[in-house]
Tab-separated table of C-alpha atoms in Angstrom:
chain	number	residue	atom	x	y	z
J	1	UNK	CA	-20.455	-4.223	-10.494
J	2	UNK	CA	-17.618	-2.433	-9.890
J	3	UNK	CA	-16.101	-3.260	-13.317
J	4	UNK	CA	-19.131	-1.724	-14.480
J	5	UNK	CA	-18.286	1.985	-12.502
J	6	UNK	CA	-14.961	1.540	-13.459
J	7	UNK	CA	-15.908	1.566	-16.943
J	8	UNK	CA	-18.603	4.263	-17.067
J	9	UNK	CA	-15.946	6.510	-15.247
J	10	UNK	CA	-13.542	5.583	-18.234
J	11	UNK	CA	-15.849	6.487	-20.897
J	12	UNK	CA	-16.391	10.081	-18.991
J	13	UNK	CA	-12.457	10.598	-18.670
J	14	UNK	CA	-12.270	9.845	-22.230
J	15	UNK	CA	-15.691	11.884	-23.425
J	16	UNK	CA	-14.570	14.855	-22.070
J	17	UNK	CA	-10.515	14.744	-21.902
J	18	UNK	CA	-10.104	14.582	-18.234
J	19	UNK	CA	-6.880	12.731	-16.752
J	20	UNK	CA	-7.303	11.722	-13.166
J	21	UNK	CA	-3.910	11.490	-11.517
J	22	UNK	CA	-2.923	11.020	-7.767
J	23	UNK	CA	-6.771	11.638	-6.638
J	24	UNK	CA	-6.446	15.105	-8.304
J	25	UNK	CA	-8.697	15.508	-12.092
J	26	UNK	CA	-7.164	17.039	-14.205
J	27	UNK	CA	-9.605	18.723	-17.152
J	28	UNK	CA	-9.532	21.515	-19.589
J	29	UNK	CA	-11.074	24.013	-17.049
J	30	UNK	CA	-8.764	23.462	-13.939
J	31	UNK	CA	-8.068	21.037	-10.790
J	32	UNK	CA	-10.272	19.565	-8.905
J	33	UNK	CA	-10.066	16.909	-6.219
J	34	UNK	CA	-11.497	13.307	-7.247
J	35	UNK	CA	-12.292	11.424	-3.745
J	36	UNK	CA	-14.371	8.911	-5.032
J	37	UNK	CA	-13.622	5.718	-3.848
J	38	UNK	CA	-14.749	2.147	-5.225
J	39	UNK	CA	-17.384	0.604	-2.101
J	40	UNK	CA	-14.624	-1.104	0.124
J	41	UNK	CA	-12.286	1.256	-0.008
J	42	UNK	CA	-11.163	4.327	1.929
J	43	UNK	CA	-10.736	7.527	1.030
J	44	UNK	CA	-7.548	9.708	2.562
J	45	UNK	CA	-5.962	12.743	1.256
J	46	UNK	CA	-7.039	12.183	-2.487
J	47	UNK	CA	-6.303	8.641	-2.836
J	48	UNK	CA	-8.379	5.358	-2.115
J	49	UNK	CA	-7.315	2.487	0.048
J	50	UNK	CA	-8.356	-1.109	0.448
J	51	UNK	CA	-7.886	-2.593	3.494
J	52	UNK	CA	-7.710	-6.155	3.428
J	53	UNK	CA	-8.237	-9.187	6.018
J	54	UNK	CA	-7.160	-11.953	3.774
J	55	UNK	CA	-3.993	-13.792	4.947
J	56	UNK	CA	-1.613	-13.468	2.210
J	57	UNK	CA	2.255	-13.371	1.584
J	58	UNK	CA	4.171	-10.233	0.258
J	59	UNK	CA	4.004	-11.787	-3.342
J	60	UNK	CA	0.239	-12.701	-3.305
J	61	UNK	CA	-0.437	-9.651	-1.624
J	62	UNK	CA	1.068	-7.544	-4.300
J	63	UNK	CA	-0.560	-9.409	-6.682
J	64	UNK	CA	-4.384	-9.114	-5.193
J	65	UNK	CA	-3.315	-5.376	-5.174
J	66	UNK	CA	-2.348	-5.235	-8.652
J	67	UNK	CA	-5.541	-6.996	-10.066
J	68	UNK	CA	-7.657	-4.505	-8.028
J	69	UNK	CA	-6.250	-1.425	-9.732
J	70	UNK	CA	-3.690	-0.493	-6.975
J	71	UNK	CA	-0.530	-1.293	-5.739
J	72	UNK	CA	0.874	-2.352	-1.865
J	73	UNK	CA	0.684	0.822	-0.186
J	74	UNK	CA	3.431	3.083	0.123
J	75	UNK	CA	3.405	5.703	3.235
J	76	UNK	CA	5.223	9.140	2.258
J	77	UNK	CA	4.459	10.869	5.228
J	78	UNK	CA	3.950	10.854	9.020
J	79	UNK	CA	0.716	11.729	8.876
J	80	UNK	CA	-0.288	8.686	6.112
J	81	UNK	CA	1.332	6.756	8.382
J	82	UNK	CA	-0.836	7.929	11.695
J	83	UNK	CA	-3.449	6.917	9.329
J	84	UNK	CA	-2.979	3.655	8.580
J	85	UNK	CA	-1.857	2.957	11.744
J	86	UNK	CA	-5.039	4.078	13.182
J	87	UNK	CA	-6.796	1.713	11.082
J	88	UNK	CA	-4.886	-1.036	12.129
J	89	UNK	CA	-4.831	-1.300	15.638
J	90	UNK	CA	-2.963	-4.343	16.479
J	91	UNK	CA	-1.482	-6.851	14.102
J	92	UNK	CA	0.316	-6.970	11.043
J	93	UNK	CA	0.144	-5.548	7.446
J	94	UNK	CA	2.149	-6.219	4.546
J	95	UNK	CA	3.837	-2.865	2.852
J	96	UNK	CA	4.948	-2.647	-0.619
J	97	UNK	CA	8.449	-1.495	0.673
J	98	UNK	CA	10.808	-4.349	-0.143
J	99	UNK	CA	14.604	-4.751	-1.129
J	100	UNK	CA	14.450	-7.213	-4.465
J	101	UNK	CA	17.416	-6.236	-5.692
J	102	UNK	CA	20.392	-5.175	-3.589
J	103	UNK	CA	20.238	-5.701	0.722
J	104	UNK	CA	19.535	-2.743	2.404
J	105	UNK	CA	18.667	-0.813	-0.862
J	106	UNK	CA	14.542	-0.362	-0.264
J	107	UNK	CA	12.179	0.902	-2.681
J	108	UNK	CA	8.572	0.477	-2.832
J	109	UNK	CA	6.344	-1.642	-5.208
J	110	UNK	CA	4.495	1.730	-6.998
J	111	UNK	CA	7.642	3.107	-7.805
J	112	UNK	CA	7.784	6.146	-5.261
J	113	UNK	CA	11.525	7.150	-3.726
J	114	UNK	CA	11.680	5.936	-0.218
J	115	UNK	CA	12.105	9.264	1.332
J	116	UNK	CA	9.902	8.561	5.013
J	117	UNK	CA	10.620	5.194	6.723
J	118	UNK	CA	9.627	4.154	11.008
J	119	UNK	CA	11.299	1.163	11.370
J	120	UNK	CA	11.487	-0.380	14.520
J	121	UNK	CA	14.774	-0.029	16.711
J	122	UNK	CA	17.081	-2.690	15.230
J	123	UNK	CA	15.373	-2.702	12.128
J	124	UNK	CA	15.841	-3.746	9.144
J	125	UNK	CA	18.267	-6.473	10.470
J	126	UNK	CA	17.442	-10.047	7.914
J	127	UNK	CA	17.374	-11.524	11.467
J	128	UNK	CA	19.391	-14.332	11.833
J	129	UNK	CA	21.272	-14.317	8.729
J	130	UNK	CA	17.477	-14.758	6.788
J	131	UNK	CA	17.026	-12.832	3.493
J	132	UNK	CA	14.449	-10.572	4.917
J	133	UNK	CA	13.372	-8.581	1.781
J	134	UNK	CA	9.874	-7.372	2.199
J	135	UNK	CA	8.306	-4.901	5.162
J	136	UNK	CA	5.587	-5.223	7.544
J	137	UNK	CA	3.465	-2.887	9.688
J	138	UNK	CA	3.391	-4.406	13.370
J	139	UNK	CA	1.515	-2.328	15.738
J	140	UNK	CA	-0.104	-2.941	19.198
J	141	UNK	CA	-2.703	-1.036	19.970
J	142	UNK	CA	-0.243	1.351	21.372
J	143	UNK	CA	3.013	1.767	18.813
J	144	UNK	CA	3.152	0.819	15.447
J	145	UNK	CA	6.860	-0.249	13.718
J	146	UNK	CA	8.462	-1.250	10.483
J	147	UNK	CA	9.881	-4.745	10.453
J	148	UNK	CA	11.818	-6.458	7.376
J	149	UNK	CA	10.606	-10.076	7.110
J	150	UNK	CA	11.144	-12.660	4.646
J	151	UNK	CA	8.584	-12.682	1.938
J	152	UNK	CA	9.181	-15.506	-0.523
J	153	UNK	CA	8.878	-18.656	1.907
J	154	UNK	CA	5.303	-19.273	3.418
J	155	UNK	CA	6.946	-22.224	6.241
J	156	UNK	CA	5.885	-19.746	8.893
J	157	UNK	CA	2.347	-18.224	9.952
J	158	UNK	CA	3.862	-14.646	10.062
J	159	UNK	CA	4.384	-14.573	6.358
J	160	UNK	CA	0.574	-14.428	5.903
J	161	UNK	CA	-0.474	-11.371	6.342
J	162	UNK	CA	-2.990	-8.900	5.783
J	163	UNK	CA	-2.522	-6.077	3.185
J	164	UNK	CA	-3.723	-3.169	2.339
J	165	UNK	CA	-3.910	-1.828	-1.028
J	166	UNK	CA	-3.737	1.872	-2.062
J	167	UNK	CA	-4.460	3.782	-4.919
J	168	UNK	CA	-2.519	6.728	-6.120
């Protein structure tokens, strides 16, 4: 079904030249804001995010995110962050912020600069000598932090996490 949408919005970008980029459409008579989000997701500041409850590590995660249209989220400001931390409460979320390439060096999984971070105090360490590459939302009810945590290796319950999805 929502294939279906998905398609029947494609054939209306294409019938009448509109590009839809970052929640804003685009079309030959101006701007206007597109908040439209697929059922299951939530809308916030033009873009759509899915919020998910399925256990999965950074990898799978990223994939799920892919296949839905989206990528891991990225947060750009404090007030996307206040966001998703209200909707998370307590627990833990996977990010798409990682460090693939070169320690310390993070960069998210949609390609956006890293230009906002909230890590915890002490943070990003690769505690105890661990490559930690990927990053995690941890809040409490109370405070919500940025923690680095390995994201390849599944030998401990922490690396399943829920995710949440966004859509630029």
């Amino acid at each position: 079904m929502a294939l279906d949408k998905i398609s029947s919005f494609n054939k209306v970008i294409h019938k009448y030249n509109v590009l839809v980029y970052g929640g804003v459409m685009f079309t030959g008579g101006g701007v206007s804001v597109y908040s439209q989000c697929e059922p299951g997701w939530r809308p916030y500041q033009g873009r759509c995010y899915y919020f998910s409850v399925e256990p999965k590590s950074w990898n799978q995660a990223h994939a799920s995110c892919l296949t839905l249209g989206g990528d891991l989220m990225s947060i750009q400001t404090y007030q996307e962050r206040e966001f998703v931390s209200g909707i998370l409460a307590t627990g833990d979320v996977w990010t798409g912020l990682h460090d693939p390439l070169q320690v310390g060096f993070y960069t998210w999984s949609d390609g956006h600069m890293t230009s906002f971070t909230h890590w915890e105090p002490g943070q990003p360490n690769n505690h105890d000598g661990f490559r930690e590459d990927c990053v995690e939302i941890s809040a409490n009810g109370t405070l919500s932090w940025w923690n680095d945590l390995n994201c390849d290796q599944n030998y401990r319950h922490c690396n399943q996490k829920m995710f949440y999805c966004k859509i630029n």
